[in-house]
mmCIF file of C-alpha atoms in Angstrom:
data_model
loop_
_atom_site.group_PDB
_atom_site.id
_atom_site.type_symbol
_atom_site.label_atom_id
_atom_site.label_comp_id
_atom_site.label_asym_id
_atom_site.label_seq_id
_atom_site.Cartn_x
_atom_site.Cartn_y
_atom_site.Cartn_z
ATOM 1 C CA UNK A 10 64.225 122.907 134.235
ATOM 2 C CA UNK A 11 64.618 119.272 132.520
ATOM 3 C CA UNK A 12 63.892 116.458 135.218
ATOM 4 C CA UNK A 13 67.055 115.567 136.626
ATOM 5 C CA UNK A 14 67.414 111.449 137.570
ATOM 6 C CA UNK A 15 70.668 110.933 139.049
ATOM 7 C CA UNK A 16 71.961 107.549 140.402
ATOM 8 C CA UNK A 17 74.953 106.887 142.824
ATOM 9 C CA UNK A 18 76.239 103.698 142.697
ATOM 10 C CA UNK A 19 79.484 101.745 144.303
ATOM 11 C CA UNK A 20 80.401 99.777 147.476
ATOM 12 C CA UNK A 21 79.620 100.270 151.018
ATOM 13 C CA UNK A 22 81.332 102.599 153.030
ATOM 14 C CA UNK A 23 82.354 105.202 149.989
ATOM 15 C CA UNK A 24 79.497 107.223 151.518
ATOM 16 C CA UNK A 25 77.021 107.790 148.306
ATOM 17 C CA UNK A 26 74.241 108.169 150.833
ATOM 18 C CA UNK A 27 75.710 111.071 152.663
ATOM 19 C CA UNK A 28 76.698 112.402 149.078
ATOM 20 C CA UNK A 29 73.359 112.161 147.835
ATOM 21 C CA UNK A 30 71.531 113.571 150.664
ATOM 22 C CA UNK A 31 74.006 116.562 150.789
ATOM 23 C CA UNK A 32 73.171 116.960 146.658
ATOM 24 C CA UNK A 33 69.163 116.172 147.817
ATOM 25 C CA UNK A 34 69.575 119.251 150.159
ATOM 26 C CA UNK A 35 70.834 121.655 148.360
ATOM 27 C CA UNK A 36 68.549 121.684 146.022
ATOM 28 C CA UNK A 37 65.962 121.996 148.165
ATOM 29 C CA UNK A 38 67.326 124.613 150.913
ATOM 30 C CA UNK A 39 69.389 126.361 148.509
ATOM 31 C CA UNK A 40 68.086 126.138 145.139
ATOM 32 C CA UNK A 41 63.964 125.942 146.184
ATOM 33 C CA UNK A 42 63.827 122.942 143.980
ATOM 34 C CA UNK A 43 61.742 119.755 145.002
ATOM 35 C CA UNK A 44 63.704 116.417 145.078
ATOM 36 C CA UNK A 45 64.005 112.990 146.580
ATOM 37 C CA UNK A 46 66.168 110.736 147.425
ATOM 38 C CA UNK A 47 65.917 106.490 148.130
ATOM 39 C CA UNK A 48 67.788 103.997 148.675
ATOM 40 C CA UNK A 49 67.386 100.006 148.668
ATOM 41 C CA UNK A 50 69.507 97.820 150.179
ATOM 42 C CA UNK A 51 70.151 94.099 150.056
ATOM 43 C CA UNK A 52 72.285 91.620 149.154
ATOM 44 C CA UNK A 53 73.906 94.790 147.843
ATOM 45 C CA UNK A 54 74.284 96.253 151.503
ATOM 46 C CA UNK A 55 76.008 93.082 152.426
ATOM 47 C CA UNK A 56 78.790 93.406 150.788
ATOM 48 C CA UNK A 57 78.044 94.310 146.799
ATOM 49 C CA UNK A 58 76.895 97.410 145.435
ATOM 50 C CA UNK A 59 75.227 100.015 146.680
ATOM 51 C CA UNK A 60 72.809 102.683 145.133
ATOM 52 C CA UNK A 61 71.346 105.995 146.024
ATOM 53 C CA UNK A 62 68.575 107.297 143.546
ATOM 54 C CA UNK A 63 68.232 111.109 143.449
ATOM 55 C CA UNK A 64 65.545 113.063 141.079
ATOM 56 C CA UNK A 65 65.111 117.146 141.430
ATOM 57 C CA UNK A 66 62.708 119.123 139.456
ATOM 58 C CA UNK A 67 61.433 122.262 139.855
ATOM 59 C CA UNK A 68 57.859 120.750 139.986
ATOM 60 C CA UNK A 69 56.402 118.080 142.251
ATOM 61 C CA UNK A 70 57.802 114.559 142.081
ATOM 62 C CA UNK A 71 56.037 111.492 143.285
ATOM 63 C CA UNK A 72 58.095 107.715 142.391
ATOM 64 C CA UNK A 73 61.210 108.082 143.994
ATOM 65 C CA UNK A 74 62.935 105.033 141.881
ATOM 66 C CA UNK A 75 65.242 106.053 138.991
ATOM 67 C CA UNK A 76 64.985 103.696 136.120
ATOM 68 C CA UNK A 77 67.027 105.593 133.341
ATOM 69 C CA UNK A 78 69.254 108.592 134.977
ATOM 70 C CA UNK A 79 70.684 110.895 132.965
ATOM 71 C CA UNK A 80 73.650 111.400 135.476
ATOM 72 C CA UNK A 81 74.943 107.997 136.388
ATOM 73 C CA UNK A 82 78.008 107.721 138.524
ATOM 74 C CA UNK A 83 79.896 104.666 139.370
ATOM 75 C CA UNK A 84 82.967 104.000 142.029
ATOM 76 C CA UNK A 85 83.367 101.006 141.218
ATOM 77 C CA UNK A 86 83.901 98.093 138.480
ATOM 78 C CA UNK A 87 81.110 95.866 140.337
ATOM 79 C CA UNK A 88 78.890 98.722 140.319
ATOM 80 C CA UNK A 89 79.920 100.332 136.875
ATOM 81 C CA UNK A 90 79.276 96.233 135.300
ATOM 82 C CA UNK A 91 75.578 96.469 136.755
ATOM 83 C CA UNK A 92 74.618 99.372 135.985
ATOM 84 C CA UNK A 93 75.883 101.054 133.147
ATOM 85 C CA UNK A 94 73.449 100.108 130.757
ATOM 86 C CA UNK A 95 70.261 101.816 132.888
ATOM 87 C CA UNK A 96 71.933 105.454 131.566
ATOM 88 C CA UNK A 97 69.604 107.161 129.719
ATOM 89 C CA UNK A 98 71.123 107.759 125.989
ATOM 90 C CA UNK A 99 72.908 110.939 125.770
ATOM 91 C CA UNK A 100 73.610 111.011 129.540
ATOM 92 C CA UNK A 101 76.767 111.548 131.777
ATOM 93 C CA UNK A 102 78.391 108.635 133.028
ATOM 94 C CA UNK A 103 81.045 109.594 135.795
ATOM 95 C CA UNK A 104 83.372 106.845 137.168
ATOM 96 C CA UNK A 105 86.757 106.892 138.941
ATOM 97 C CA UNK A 106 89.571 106.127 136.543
ATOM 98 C CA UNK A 107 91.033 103.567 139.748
ATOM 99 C CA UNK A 108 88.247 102.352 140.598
ATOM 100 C CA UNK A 109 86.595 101.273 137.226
ATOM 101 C CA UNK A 110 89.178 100.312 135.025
ATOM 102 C CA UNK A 111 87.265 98.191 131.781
ATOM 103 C CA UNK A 112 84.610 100.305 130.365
ATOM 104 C CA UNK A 113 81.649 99.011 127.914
ATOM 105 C CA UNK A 114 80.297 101.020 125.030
ATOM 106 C CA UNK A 115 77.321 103.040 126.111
ATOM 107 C CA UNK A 116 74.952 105.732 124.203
ATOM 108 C CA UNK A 117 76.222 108.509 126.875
ATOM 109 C CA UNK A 118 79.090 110.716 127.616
ATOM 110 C CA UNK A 119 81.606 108.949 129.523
ATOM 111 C CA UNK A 120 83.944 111.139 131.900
ATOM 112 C CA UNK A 121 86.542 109.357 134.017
ATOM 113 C CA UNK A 122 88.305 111.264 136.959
ATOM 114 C CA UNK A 123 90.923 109.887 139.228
ATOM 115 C CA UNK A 124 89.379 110.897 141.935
ATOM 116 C CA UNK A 125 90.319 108.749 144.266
ATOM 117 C CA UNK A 126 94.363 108.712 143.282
ATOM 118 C CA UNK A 127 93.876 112.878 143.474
ATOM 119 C CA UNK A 128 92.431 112.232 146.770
ATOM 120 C CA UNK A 129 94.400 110.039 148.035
ATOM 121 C CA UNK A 130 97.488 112.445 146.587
ATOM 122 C CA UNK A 131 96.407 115.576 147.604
ATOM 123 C CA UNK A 132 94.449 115.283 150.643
ATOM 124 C CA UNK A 133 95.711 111.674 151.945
ATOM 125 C CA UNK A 134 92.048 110.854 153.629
ATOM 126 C CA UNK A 135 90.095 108.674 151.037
ATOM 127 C CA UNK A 136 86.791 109.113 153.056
ATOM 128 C CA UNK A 137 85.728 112.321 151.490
ATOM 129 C CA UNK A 138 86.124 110.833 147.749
ATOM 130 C CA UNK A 139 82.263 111.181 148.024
ATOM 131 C CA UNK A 140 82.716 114.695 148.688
ATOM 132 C CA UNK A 141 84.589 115.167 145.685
ATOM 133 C CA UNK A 142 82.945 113.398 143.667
ATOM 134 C CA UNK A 143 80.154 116.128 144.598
ATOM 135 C CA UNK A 144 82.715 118.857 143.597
ATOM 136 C CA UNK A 145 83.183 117.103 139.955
ATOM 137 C CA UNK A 146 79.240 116.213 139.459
ATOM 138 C CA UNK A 147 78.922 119.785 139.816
ATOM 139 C CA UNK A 148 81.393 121.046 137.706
ATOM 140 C CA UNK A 149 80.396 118.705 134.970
ATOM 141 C CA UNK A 150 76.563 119.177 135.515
ATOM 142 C CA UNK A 151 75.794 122.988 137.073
ATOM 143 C CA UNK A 152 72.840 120.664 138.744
ATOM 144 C CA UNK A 153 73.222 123.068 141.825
ATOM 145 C CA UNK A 154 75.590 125.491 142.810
ATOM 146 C CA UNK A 155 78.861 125.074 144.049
ATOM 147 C CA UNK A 156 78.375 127.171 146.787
ATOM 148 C CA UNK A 157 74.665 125.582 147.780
ATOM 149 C CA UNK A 158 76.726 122.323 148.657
ATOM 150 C CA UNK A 159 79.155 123.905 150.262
ATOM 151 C CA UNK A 160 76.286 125.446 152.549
ATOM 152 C CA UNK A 161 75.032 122.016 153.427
ATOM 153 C CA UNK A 162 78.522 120.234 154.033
ATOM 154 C CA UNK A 163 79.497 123.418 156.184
ATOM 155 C CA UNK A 164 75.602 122.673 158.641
ATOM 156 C CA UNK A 165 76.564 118.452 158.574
ATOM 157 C CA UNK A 166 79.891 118.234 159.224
ATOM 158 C CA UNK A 167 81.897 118.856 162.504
ATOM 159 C CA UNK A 168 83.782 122.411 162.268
ATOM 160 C CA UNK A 169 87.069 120.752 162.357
ATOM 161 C CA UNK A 170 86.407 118.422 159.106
ATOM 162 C CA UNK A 171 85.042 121.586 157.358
ATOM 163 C CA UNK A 172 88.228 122.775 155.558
ATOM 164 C CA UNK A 173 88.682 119.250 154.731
ATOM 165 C CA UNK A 174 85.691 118.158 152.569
ATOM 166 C CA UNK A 175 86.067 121.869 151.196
ATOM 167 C CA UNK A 176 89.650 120.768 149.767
ATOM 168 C CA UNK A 177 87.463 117.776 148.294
ATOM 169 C CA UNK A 178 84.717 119.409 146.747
ATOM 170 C CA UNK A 179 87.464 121.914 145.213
ATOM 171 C CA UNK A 180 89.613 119.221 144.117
ATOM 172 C CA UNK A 181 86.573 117.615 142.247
ATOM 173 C CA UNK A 182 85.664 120.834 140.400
ATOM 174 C CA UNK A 183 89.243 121.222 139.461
ATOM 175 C CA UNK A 184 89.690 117.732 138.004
ATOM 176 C CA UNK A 185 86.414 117.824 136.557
ATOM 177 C CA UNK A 186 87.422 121.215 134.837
ATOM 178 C CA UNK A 187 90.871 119.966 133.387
ATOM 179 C CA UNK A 188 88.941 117.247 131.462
ATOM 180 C CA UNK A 189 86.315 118.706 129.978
ATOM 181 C CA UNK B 2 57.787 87.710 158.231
ATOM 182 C CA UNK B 3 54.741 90.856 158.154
ATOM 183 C CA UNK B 4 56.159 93.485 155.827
ATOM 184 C CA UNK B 5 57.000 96.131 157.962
ATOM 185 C CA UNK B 6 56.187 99.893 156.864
ATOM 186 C CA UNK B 7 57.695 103.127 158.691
ATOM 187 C CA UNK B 8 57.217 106.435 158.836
ATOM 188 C CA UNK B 9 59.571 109.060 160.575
ATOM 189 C CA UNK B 10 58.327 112.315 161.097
ATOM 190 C CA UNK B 11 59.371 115.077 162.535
ATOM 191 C CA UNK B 12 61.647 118.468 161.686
ATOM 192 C CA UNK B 13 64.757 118.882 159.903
ATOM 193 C CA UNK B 14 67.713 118.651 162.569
ATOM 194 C CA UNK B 15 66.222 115.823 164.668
ATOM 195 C CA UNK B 16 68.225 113.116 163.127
ATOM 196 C CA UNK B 17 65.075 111.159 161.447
ATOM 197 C CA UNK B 18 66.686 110.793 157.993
ATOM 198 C CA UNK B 19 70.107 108.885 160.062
ATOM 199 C CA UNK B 20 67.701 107.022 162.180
ATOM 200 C CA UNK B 21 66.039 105.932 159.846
ATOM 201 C CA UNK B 22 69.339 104.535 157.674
ATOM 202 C CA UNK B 23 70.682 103.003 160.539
ATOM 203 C CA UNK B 24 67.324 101.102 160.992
ATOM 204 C CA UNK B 25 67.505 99.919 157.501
ATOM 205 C CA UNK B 26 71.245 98.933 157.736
ATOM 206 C CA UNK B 27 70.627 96.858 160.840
ATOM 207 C CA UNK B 28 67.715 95.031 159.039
ATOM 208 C CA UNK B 29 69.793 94.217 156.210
ATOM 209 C CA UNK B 30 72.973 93.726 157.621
ATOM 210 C CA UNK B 31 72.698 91.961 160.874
ATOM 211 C CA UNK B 32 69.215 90.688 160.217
ATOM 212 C CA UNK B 33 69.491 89.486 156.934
ATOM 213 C CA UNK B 34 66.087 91.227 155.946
ATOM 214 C CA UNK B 35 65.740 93.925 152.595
ATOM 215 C CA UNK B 36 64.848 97.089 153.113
ATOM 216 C CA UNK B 37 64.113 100.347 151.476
ATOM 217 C CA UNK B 38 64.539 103.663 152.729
ATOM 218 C CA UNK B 39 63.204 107.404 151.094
ATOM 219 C CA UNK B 40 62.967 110.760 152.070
ATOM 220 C CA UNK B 41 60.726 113.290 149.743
ATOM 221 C CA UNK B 42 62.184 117.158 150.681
ATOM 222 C CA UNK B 43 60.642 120.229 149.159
ATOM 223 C CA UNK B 44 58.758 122.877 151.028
ATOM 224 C CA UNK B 45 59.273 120.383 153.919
ATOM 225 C CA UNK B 46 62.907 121.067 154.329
ATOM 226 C CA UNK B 47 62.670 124.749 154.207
ATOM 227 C CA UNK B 48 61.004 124.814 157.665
ATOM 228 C CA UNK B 49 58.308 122.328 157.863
ATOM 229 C CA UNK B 50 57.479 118.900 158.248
ATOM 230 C CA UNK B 51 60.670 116.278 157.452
ATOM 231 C CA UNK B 52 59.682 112.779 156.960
ATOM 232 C CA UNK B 53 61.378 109.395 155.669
ATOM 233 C CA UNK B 54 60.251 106.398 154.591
ATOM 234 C CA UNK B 55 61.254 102.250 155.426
ATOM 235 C CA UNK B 56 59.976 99.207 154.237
ATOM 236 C CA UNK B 57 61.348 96.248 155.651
ATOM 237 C CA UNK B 58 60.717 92.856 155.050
ATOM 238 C CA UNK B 59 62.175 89.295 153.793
ATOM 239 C CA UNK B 60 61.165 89.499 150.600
ATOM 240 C CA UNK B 61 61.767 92.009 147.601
ATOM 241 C CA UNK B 62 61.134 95.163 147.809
ATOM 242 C CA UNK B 63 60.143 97.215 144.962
ATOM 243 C CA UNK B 64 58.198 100.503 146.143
ATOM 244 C CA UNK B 65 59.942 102.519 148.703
ATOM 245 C CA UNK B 66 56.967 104.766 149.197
ATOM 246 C CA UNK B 67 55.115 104.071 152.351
ATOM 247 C CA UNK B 68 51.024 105.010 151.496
ATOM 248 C CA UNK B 69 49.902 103.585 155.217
ATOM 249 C CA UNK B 70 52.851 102.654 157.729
ATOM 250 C CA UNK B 71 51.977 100.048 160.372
ATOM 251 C CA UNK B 72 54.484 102.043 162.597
ATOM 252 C CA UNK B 73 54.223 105.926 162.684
ATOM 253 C CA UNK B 74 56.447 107.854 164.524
ATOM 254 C CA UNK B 75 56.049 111.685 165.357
ATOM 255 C CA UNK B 76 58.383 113.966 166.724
ATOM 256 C CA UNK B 77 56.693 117.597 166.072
ATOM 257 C CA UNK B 78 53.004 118.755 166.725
ATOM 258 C CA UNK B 79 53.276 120.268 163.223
ATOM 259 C CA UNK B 80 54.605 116.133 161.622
ATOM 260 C CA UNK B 81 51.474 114.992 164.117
ATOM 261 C CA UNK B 82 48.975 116.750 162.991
ATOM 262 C CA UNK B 83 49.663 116.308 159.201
ATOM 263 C CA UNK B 84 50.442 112.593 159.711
ATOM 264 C CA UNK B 85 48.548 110.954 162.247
ATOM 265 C CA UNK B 86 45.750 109.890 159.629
ATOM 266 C CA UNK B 87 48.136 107.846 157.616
ATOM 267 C CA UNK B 88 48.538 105.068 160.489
ATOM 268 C CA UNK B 89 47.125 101.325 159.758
ATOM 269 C CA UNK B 90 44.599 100.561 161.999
ATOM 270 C CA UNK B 91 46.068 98.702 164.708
ATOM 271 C CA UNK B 92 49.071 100.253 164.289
ATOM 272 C CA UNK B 93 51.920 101.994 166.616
ATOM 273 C CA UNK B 94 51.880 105.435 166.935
ATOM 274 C CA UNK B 95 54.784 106.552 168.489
ATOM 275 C CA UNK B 96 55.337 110.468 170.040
ATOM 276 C CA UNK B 97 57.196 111.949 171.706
ATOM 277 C CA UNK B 98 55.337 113.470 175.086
ATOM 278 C CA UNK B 99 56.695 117.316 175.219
ATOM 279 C CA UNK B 100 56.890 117.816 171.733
ATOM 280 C CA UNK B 101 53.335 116.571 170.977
ATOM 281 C CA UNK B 102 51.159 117.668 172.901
ATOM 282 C CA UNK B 103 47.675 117.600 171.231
ATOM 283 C CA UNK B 104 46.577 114.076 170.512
ATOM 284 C CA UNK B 105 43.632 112.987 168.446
ATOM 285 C CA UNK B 106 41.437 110.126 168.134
ATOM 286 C CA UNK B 107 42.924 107.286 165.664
ATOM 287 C CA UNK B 108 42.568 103.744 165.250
ATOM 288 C CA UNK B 109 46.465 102.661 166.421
ATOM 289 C CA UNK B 110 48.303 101.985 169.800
ATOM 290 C CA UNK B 111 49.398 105.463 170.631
ATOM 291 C CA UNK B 112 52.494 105.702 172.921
ATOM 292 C CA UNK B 113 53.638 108.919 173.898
ATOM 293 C CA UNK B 114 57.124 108.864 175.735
ATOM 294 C CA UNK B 115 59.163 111.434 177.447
ATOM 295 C CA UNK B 116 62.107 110.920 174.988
ATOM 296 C CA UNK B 117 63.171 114.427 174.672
ATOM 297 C CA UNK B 118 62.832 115.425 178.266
ATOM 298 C CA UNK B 119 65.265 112.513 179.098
ATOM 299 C CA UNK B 120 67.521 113.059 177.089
ATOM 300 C CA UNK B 121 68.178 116.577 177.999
ATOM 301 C CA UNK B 122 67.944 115.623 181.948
ATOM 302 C CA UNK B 123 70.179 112.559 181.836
ATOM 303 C CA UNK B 124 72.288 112.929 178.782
ATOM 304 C CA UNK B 125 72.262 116.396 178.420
ATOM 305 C CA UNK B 126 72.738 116.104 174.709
ATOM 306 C CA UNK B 127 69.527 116.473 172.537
ATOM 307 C CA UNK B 128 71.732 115.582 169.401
ATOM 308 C CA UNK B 129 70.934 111.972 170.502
ATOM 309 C CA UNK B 130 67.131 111.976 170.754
ATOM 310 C CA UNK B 131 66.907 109.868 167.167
ATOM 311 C CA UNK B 132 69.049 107.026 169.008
ATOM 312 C CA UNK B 133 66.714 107.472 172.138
ATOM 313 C CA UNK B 134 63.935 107.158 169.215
ATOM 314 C CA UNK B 135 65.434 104.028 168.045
ATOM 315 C CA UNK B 136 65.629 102.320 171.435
ATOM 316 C CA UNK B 137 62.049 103.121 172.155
ATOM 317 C CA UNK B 138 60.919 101.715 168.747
ATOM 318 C CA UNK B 139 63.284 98.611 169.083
ATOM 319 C CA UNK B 140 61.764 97.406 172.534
ATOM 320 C CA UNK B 141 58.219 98.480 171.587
ATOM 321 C CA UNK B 142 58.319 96.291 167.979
ATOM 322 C CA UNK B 143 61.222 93.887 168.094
ATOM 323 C CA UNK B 144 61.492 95.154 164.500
ATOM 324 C CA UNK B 145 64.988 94.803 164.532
ATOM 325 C CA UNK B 146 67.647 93.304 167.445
ATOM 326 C CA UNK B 147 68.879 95.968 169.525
ATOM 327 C CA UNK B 148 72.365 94.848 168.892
ATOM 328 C CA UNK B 149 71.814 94.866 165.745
ATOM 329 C CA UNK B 150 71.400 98.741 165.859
ATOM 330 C CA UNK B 151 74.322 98.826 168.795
ATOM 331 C CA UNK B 152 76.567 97.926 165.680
ATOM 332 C CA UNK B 153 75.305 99.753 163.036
ATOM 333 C CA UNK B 154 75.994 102.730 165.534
ATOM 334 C CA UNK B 155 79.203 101.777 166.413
ATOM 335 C CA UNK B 156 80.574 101.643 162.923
ATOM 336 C CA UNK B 157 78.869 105.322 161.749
ATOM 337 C CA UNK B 158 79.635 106.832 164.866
ATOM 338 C CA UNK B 159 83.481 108.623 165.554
ATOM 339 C CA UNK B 160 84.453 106.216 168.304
ATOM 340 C CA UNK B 161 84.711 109.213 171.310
ATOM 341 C CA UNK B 162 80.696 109.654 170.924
ATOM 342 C CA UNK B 163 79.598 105.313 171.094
ATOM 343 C CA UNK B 164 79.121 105.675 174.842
ATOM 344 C CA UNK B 165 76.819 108.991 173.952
ATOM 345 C CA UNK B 166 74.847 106.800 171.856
ATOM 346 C CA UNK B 167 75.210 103.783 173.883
ATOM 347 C CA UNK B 168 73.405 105.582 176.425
ATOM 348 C CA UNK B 169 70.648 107.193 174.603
ATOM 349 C CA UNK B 170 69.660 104.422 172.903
ATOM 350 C CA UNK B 171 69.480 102.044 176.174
ATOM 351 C CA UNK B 172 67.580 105.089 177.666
ATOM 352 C CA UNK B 173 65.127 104.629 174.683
ATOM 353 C CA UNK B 174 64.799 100.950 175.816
ATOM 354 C CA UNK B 175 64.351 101.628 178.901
ATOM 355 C CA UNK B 176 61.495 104.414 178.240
ATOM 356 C CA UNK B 177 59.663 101.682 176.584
ATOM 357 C CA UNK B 178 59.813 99.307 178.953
ATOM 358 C CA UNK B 179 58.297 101.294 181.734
ATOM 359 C CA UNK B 180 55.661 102.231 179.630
ATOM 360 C CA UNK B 181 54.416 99.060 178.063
#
């Protein structure tokens, strides 16, 4: 498989972390792929932007930074300003159509899902847009399967939440397959 | 401040990859400190040996990859035995006393606490032994405040489990104490 450098990036609290580990796993448990997963925090953690690098490969992987990802996702405008120029050219650049509103030109293919108006909609709990966002990634990528996620949201979350962040991830495929 | 390197080690479904974001959020957040924060997965995850990375400190951080941690922390026989040669000399070793048993000879302050046996005797819930981890490490390094971590906790945490916490990470303290 082609090295695959993803990087998560929006505001504290949208839960990229816990989306990006979940992603990190199931490639590993599910798919027997190799990946890792960092995070730095800073002035970003205190308020700005935050960022969750991800790379899997099917062979061993040793710098855990991502300087040019070809899957770049953004949740928001602060986030989507800083960073869209690190996406490698030709890449996918996923951002929420509420959340980023003024886009720049950029050498990849730009996709923009209202996930968190569908979420809000449809589900009316806005703290699994991370999970959906996981639900369109995939639909728009194939970097794992739908159903490897699925098999590490079902072992993290609480039985009670499970049909919820199912809805999610479904609701991201679904918007990520009516715009493609 | 002394750039502080950590390793957690131990086996997937202890709670080292949380511990060690909530040690990294309290840093940054409450401390005013950068940190960094990686996990590698590959054969690890399918069985074996789980293990995250921090760096901590009050300068920039570039390199999240920890080569030689000053603080080491072990939760398996199986993470032991494949990490304990990584420590800086004069380091802290930290383990946990039932769940690694066989020691060997290395040039670091080795505590070995009864954090697992605790927990199940007074709190009855071993889902907590990473918080118990974190109070042991916070008295035994000062590497962070403990409140610091108190409110890190209470903001992931679903409010009806805090006092859980609460109480296995003041056991952790406590632990410490009586062993320093």
């Amino acid at each position: 498989m082609e090295r695959c450098r993803l990087v998560f990036s929006g505001s504290g609290g949208q839960g990229l972390i816990t989306a990006a580990i979940i992603l990190a796993e199931a490639a590993v448990i599910y798919e027997g792929l190799n990946a890792v997963q960092a995070q730095s925090y800073g002035a970003a953690a205190r308020g700005g932007v935050t960022r969750s690098d991800i790379i899997i490969d099917d062979t061993e992987i040793n710098f855990p930074k991502v300087t040019q990802p070809n899957i770049l996702v953004c949740l928001t405008q602060e986030a989507y300003d800083q960073s869209f120029g690190i996406i490698r050219p030709g890449g996918l650049l996923l951002t929420d159509s509420a959340l980023v509103r003024t886009k720049r030109k950029a050498d990849a293919r730009q996709r923009s899902l209202p996930l968190y108006r569908s979420v809000q909609e449809q589900i009316g709990k806005t703290i699994v847009l991370n999970i959906c966002m996981l639900g369109a990634l995939q639909a728009l990528t194939q970097v794992v399967g739908l159903d490897s996620l699925l098999k590490v949201i079902s072992s993290r979350v609480p039985s009670q939440f499970f049909e919820l962040n199912k809805k999610a991830l479904d609701l991201g495929v679904e918007l990520a397959q009516n715009q493609w």
